[in-house]
Tab-separated table of N, CA, C and O in Angstrom:
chain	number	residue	atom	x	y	z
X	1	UNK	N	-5.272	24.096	-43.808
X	1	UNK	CA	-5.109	22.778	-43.187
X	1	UNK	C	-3.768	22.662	-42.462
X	1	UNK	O	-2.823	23.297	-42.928
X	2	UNK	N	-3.616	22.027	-41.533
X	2	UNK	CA	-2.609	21.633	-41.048
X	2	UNK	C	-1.444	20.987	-41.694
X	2	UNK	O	-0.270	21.180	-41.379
X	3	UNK	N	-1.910	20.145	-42.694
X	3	UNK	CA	-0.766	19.332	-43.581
X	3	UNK	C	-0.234	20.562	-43.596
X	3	UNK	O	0.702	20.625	-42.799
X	4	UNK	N	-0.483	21.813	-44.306
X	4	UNK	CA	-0.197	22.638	-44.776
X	4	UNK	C	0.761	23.940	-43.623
X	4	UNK	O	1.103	25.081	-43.932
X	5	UNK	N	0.889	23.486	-42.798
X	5	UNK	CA	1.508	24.596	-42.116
X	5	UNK	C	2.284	24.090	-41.025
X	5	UNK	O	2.608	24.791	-40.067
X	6	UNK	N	2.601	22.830	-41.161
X	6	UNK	CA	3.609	21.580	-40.451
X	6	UNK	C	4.389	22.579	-39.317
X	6	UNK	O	4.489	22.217	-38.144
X	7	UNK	N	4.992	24.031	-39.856
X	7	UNK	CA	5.653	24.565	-39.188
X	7	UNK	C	5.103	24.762	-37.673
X	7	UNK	O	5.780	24.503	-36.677
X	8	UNK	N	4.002	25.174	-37.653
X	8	UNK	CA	2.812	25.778	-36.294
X	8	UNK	C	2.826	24.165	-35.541
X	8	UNK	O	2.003	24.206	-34.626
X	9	UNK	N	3.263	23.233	-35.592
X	9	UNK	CA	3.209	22.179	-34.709
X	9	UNK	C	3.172	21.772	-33.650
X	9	UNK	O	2.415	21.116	-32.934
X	10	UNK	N	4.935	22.661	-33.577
X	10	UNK	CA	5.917	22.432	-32.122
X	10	UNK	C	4.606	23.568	-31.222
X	10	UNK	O	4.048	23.267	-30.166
X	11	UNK	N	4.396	24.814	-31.990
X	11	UNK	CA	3.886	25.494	-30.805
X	11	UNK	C	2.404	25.017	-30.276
X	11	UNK	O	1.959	25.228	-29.148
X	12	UNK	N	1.810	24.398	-31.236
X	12	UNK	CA	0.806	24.056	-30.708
X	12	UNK	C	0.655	22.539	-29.857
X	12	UNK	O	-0.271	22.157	-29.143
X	13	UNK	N	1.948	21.840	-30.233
X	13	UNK	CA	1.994	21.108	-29.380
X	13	UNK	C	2.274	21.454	-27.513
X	13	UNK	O	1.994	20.818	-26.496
X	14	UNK	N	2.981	22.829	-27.781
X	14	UNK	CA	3.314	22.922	-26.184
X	14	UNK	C	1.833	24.141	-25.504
X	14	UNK	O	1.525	24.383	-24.337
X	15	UNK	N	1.380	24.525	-26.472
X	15	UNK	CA	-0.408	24.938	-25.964
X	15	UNK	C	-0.922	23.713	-25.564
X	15	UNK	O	-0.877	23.478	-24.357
X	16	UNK	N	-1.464	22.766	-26.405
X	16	UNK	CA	-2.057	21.816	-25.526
X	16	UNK	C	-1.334	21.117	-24.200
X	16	UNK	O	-1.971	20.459	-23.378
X	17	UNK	N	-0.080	21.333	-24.132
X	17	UNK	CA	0.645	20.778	-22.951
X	17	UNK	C	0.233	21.670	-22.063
X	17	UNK	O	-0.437	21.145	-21.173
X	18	UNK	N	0.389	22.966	-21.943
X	18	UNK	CA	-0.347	23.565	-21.317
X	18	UNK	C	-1.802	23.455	-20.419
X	18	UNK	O	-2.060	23.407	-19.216
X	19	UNK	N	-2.772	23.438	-21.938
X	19	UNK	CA	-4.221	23.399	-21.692
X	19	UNK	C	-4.182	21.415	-21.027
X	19	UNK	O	-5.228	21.045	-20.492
X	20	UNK	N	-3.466	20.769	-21.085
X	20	UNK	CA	-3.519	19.376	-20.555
X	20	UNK	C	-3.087	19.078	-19.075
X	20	UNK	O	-3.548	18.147	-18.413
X	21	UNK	N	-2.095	20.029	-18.608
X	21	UNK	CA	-1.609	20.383	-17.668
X	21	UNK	C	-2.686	21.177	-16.520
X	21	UNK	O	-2.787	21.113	-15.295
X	22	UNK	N	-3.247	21.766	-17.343
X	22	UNK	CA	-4.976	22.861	-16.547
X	22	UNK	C	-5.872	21.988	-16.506
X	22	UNK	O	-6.773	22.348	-15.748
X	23	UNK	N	-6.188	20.247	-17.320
X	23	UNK	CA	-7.304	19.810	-17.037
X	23	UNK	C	-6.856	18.431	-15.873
X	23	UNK	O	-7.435	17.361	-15.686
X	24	UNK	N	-5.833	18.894	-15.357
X	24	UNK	CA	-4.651	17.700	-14.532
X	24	UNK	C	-4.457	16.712	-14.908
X	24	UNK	O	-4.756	15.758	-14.190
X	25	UNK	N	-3.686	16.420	-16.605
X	25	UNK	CA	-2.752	15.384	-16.845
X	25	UNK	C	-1.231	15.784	-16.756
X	25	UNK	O	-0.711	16.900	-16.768
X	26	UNK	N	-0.851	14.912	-16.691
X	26	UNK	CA	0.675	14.741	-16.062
X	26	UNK	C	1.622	15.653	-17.534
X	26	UNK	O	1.416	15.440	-18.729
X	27	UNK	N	2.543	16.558	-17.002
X	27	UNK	CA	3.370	17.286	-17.575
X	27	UNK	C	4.370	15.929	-18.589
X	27	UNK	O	4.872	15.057	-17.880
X	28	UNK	N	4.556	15.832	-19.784
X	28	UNK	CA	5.150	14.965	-20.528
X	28	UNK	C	5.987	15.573	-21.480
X	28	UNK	O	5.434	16.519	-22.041
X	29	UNK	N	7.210	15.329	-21.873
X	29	UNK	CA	7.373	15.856	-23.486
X	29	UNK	C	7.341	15.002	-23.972
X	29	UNK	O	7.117	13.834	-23.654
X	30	UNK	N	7.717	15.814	-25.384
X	30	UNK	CA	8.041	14.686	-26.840
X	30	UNK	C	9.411	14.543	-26.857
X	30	UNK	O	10.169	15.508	-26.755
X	31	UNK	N	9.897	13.036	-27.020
X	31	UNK	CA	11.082	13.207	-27.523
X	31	UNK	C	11.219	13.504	-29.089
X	31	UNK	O	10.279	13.830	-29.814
X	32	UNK	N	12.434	13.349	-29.454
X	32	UNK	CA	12.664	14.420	-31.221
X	32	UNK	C	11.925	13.147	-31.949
X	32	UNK	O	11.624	13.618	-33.045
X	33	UNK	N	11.584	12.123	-31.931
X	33	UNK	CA	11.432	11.445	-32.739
X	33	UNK	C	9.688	11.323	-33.183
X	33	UNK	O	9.128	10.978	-34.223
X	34	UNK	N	9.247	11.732	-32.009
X	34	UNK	CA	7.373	12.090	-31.785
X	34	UNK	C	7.527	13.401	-32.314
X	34	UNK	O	6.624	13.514	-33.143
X	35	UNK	N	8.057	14.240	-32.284
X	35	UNK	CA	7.734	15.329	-32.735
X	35	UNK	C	8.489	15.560	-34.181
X	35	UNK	O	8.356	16.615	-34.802
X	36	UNK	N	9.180	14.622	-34.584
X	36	UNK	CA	9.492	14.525	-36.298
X	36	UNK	C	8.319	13.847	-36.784
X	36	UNK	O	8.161	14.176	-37.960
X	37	UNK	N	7.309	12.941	-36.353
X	37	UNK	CA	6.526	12.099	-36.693
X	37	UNK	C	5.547	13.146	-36.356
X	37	UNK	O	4.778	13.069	-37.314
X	38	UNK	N	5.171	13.924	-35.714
X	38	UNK	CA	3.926	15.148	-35.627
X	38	UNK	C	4.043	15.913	-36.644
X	38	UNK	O	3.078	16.471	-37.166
X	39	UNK	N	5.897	16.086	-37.259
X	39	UNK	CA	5.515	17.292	-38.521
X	39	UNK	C	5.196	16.260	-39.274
X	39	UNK	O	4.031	16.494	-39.599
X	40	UNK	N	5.460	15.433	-39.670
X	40	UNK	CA	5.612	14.296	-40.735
X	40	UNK	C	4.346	13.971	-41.461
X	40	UNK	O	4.252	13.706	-42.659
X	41	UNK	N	3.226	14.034	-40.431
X	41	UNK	CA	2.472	13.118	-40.515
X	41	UNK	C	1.118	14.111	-41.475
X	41	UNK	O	1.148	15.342	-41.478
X	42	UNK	N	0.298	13.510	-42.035
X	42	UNK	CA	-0.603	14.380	-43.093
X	42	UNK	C	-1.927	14.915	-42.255
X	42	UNK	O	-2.950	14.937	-42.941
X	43	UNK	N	-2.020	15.191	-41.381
X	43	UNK	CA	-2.952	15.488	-40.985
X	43	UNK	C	-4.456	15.667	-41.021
X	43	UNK	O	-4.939	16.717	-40.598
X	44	UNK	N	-5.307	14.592	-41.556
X	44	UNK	CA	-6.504	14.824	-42.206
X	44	UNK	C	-7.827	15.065	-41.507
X	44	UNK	O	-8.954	15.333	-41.924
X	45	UNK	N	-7.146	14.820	-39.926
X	45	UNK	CA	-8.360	15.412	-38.854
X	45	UNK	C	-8.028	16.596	-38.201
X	45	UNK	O	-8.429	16.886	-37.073
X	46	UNK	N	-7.051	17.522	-39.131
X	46	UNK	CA	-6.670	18.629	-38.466
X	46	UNK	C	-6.257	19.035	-37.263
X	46	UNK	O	-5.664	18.209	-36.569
X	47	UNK	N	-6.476	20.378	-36.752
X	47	UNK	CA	-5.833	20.543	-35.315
X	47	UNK	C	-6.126	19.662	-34.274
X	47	UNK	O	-5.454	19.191	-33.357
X	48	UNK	N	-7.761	19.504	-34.774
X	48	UNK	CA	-8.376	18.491	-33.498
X	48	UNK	C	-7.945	16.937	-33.637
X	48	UNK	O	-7.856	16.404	-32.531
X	49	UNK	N	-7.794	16.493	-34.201
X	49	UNK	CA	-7.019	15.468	-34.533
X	49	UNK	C	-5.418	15.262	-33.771
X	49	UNK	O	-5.209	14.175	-33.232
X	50	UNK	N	-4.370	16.274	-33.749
X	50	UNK	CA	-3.484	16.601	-33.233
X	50	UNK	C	-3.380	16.649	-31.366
X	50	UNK	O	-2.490	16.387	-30.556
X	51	UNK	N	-4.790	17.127	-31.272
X	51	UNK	CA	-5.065	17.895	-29.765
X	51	UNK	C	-5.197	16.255	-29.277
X	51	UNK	O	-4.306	15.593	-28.745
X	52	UNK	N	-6.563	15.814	-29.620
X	52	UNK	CA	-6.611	14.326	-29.213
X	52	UNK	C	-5.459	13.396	-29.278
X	52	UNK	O	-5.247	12.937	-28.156
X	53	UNK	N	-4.708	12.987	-30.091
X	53	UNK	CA	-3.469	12.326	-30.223
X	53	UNK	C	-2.798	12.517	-29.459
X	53	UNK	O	-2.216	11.581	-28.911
X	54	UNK	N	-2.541	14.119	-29.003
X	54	UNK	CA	-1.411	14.070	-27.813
X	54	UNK	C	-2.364	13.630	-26.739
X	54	UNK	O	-2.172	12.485	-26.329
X	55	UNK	N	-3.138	14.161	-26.317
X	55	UNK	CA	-4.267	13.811	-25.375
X	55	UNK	C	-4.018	12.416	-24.588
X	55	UNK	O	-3.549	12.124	-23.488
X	56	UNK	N	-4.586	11.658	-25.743
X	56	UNK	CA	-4.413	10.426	-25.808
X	56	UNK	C	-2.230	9.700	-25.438
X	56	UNK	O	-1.651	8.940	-24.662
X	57	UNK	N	-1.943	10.465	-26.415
X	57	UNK	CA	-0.109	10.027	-26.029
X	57	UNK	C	0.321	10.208	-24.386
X	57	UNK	O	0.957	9.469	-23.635
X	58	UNK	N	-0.198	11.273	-24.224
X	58	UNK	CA	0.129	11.892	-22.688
X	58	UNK	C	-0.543	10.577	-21.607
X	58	UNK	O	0.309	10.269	-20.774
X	59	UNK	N	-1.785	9.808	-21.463
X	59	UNK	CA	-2.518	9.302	-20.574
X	59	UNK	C	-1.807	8.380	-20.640
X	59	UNK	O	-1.281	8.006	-19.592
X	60	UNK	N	-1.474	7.546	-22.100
X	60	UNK	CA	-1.330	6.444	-22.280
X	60	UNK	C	0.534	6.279	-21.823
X	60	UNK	O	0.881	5.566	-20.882
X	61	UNK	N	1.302	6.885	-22.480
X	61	UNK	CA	2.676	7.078	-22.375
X	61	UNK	C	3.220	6.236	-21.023
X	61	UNK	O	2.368	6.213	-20.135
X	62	UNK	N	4.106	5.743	-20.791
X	62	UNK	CA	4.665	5.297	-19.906
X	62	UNK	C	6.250	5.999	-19.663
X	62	UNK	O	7.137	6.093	-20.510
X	63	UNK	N	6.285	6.393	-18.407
X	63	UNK	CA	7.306	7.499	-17.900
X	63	UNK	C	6.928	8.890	-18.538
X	63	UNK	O	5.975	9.232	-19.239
X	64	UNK	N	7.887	9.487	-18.101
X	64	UNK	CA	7.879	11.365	-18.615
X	64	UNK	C	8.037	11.672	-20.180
X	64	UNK	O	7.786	12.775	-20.665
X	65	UNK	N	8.362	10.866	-20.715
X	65	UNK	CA	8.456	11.168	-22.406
X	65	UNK	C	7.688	10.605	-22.998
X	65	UNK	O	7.789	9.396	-22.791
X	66	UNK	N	6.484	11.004	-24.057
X	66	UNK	CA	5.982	10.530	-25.176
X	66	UNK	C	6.897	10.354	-26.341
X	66	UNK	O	7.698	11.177	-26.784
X	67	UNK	N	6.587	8.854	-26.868
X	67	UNK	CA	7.433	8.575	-27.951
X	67	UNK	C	6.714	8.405	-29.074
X	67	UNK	O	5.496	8.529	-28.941
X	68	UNK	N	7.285	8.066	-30.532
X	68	UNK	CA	6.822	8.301	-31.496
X	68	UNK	C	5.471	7.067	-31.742
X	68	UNK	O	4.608	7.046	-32.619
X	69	UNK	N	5.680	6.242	-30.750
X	69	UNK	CA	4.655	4.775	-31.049
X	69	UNK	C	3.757	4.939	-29.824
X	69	UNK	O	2.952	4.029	-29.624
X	70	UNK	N	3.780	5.965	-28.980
X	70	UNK	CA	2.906	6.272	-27.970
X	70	UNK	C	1.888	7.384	-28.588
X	70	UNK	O	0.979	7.791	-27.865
X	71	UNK	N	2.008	7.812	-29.731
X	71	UNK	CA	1.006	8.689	-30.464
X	71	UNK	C	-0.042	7.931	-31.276
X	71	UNK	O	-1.223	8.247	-31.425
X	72	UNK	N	0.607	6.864	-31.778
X	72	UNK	CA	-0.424	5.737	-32.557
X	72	UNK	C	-0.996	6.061	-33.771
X	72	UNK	O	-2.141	5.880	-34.185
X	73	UNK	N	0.245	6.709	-34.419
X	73	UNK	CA	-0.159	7.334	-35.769
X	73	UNK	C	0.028	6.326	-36.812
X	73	UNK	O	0.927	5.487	-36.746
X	74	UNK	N	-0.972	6.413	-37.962
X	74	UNK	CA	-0.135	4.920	-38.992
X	74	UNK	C	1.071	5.193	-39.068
X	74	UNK	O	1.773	6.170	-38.804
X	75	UNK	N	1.263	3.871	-39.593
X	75	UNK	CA	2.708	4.123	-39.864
X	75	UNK	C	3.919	4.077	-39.004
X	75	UNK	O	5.078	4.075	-39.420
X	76	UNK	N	3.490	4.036	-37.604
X	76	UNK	CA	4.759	3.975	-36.632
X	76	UNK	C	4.882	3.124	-35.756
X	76	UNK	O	5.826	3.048	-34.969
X	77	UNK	N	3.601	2.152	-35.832
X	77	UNK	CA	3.492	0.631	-34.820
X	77	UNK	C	4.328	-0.297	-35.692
X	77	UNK	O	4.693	-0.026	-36.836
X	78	UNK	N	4.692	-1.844	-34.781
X	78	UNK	CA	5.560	-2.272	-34.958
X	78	UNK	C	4.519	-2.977	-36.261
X	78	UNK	O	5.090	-3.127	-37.342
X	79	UNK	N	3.305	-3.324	-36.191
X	79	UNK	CA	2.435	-4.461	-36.744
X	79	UNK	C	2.536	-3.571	-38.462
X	79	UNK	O	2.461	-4.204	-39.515
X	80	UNK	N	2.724	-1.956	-38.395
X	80	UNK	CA	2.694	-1.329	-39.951
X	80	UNK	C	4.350	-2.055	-40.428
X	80	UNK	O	4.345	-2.332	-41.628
X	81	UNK	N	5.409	-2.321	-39.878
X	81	UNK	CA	6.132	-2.776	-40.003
X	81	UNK	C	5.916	-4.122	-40.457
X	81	UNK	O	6.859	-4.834	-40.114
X	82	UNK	N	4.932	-4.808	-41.168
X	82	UNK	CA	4.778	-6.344	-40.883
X	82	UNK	C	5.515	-7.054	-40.469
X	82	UNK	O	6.435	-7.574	-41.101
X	83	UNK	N	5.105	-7.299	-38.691
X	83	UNK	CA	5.658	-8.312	-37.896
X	83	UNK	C	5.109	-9.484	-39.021
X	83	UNK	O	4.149	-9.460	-39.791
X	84	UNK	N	6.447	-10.804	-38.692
X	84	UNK	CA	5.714	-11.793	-39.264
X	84	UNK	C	5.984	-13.300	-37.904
X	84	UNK	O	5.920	-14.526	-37.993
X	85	UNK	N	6.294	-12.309	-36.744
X	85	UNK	CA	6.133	-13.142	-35.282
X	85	UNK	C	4.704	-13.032	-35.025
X	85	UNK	O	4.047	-11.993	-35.083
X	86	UNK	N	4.234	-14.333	-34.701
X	86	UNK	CA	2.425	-13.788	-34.220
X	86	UNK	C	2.542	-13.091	-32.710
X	86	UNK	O	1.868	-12.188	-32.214
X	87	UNK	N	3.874	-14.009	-32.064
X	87	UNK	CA	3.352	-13.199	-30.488
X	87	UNK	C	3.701	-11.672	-30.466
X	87	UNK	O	3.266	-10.925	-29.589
X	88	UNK	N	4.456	-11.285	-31.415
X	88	UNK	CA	4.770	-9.782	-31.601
X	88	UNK	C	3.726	-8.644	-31.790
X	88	UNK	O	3.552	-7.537	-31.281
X	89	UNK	N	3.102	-9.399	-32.748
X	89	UNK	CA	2.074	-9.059	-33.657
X	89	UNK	C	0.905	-8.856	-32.513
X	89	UNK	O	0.555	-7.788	-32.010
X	90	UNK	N	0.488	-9.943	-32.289
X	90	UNK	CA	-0.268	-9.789	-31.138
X	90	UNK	C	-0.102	-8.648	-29.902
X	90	UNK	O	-0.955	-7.868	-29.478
X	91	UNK	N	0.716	-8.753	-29.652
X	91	UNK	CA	1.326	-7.970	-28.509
X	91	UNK	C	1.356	-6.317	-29.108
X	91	UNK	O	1.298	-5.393	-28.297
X	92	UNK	N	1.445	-6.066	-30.498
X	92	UNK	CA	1.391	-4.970	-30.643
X	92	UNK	C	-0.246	-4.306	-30.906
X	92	UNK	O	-0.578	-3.121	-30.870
X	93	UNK	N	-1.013	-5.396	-31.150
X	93	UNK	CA	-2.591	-5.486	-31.234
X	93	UNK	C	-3.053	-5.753	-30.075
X	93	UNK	O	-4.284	-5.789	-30.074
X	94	UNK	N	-2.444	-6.011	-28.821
X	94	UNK	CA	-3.164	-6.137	-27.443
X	94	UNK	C	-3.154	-4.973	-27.073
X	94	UNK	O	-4.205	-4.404	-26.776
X	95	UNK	N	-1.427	-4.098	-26.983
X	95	UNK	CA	-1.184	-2.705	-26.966
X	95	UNK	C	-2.451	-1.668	-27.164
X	95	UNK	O	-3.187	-1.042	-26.400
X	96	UNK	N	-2.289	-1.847	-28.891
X	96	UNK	CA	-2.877	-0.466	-29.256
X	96	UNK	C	-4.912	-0.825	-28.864
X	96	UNK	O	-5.687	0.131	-28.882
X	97	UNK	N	-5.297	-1.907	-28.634
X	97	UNK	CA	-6.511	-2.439	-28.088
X	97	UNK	C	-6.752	-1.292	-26.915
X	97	UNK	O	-7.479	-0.299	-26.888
X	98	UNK	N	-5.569	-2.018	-25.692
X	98	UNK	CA	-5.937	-1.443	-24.869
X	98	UNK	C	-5.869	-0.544	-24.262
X	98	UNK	O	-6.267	-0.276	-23.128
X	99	UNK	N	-5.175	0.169	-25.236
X	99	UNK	CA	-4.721	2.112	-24.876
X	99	UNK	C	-5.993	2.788	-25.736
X	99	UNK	O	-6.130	4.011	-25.706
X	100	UNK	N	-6.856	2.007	-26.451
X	100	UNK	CA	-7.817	2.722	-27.039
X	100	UNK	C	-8.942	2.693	-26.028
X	100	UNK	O	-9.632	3.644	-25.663
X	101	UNK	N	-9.016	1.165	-25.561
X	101	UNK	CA	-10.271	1.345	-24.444
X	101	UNK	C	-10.331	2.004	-23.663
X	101	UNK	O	-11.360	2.599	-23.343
X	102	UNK	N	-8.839	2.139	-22.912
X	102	UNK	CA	-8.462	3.210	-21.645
X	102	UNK	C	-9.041	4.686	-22.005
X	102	UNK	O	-9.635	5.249	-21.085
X	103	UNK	N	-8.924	5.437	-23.357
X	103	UNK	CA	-9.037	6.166	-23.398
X	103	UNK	C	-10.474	6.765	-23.756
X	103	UNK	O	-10.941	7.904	-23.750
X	104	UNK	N	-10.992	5.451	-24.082
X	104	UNK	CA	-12.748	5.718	-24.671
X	104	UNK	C	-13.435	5.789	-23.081
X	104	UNK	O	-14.407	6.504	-22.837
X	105	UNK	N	-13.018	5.255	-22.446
X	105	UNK	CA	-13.504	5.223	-20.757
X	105	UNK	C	-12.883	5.828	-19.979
X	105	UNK	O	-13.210	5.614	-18.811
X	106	UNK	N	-11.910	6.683	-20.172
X	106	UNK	CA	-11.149	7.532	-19.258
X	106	UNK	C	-10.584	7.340	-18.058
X	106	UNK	O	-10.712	7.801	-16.924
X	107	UNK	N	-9.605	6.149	-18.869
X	107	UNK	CA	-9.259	5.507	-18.125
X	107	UNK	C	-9.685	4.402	-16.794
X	107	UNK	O	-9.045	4.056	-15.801
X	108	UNK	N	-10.685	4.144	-17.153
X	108	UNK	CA	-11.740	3.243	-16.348
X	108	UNK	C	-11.375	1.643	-16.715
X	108	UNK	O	-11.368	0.980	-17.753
X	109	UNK	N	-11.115	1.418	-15.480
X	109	UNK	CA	-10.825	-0.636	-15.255
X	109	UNK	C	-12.056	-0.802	-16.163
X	109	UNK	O	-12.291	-0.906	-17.367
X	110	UNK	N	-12.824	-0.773	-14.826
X	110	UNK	CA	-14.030	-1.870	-15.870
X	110	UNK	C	-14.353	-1.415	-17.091
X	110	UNK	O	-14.069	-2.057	-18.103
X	111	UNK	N	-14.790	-0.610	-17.111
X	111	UNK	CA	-15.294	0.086	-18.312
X	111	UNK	C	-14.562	-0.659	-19.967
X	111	UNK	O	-15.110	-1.170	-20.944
X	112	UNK	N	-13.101	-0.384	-19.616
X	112	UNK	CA	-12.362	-1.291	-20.576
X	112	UNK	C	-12.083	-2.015	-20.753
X	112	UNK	O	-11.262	-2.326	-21.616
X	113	UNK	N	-12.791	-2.841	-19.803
X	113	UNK	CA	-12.274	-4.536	-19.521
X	113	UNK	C	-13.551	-4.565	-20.166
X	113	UNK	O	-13.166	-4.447	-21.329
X	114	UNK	N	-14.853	-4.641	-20.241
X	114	UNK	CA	-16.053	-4.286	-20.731
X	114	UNK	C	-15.858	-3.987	-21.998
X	114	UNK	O	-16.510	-4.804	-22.648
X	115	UNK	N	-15.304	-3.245	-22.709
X	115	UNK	CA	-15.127	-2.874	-23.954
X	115	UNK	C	-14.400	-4.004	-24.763
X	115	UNK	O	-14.779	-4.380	-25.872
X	116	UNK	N	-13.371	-4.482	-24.127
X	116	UNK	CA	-12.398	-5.322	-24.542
X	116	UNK	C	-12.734	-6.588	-24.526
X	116	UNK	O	-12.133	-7.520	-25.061
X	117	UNK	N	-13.978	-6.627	-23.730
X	117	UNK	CA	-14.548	-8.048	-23.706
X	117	UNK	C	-13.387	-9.818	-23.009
X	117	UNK	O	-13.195	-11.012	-23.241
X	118	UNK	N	-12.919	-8.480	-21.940
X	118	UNK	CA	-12.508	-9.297	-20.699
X	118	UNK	C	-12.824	-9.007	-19.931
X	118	UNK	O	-13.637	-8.083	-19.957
X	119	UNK	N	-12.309	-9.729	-18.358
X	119	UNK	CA	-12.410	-9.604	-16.999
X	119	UNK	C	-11.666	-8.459	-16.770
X	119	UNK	O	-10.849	-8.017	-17.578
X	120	UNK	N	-11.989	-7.833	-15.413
X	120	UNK	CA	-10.572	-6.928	-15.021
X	120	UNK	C	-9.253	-7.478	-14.459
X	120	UNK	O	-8.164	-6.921	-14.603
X	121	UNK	N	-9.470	-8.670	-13.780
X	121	UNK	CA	-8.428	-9.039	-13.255
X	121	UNK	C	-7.545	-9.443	-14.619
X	121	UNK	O	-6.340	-9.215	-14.509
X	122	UNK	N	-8.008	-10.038	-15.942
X	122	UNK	CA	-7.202	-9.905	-17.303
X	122	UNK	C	-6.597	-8.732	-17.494
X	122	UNK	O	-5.378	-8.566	-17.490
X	123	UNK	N	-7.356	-7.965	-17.649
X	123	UNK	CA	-6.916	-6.358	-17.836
X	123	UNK	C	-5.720	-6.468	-17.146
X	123	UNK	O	-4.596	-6.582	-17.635
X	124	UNK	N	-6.130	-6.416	-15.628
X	124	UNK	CA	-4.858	-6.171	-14.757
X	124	UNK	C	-3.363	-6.753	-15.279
X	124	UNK	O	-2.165	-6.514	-15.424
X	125	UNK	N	-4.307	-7.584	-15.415
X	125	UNK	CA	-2.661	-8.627	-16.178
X	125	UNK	C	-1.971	-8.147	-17.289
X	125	UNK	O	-0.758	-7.986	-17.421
X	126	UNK	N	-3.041	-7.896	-18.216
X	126	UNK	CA	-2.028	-7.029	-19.338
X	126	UNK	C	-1.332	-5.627	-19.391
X	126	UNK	O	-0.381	-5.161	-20.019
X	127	UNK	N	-2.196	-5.167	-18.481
X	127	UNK	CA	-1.519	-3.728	-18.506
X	127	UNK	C	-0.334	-4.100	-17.676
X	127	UNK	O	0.511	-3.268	-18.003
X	128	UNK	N	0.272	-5.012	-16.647
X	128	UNK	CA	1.017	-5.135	-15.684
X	128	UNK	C	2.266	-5.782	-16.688
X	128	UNK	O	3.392	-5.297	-16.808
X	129	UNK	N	1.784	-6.907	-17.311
X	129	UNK	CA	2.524	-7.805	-18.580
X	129	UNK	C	3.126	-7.137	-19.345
X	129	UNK	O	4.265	-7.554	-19.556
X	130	UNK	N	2.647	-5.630	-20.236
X	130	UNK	CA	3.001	-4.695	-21.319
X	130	UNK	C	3.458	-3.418	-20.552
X	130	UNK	O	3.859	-2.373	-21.063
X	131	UNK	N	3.330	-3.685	-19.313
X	131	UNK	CA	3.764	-2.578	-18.430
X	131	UNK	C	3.164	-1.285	-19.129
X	131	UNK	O	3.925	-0.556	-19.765
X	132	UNK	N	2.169	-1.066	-19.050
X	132	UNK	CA	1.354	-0.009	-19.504
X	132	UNK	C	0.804	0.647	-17.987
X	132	UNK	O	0.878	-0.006	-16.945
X	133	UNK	N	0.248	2.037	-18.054
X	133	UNK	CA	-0.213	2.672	-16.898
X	133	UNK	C	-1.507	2.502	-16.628
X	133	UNK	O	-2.201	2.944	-17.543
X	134	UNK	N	-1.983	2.142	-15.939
X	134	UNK	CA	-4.171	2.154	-15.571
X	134	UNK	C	-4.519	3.524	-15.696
X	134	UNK	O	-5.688	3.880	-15.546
């Protein structure tokens, strides 16, 4: 298992950068704090679990660095922190909402505005509001 070999991480994190780079997503690193939270973390969906996560970190990420709350592992959103602001709270549940739809639709407006059970021109708004990428 992966829990089990924490060490093989870093390299397999920069294979899939690779193999992510060959299916044309945008070249990203980790800063140290995503990749202390990649060994960290228990791994119970194994490599493939890992592959998707970055997958997913890379599309979603905003600028050239994936960070440790752009992976969306428990444990590292602000809401596992119990916010006890609702608009925080919210805002960290609009977030991780709509980086999941983006990614179940591949990146598709409607599709996730559809999922999310809004308009697109909403969409537009939030991703523009949370400054997130389409």
């Amino acid at each position: 298992p992966l829990r089990e070999r924490n060490a093989d991480i870093p390299a397999l994190v920069r294979h899939f950068a690779v193999l992510a780079v060959r299916e044309g997503l945008p070249m990203k690193r980790l800063d140290d704090a995503a990749m202390e939270r990649l060994r960290t973390y228990r791994w119970p969906g194994n490599v493939r679990e890992l592959e998707n996560r970055l997958k997913r970190a890379v599309i979603m990420a905003d600028g050239r660095t994936v960070g440790a709350d752009d992976l969306d592992l428990p444990g590292t959103a602000a809401v596992d922190q119990a916010a006890i602001n609702l608009r925080a709270a919210r805002e960290v549940a609009d977030r991780r909402a709509i980086r999941q739809a983006m990614v179940r639709t591949d990146n598709n407006i409607s599709g996730a505005a559809k999922l999310l059970g809004i308009s697109r021109p909403t969409l537009y708004d939030l991703l523009k509001q949370y400054r997130l990428q389409a």
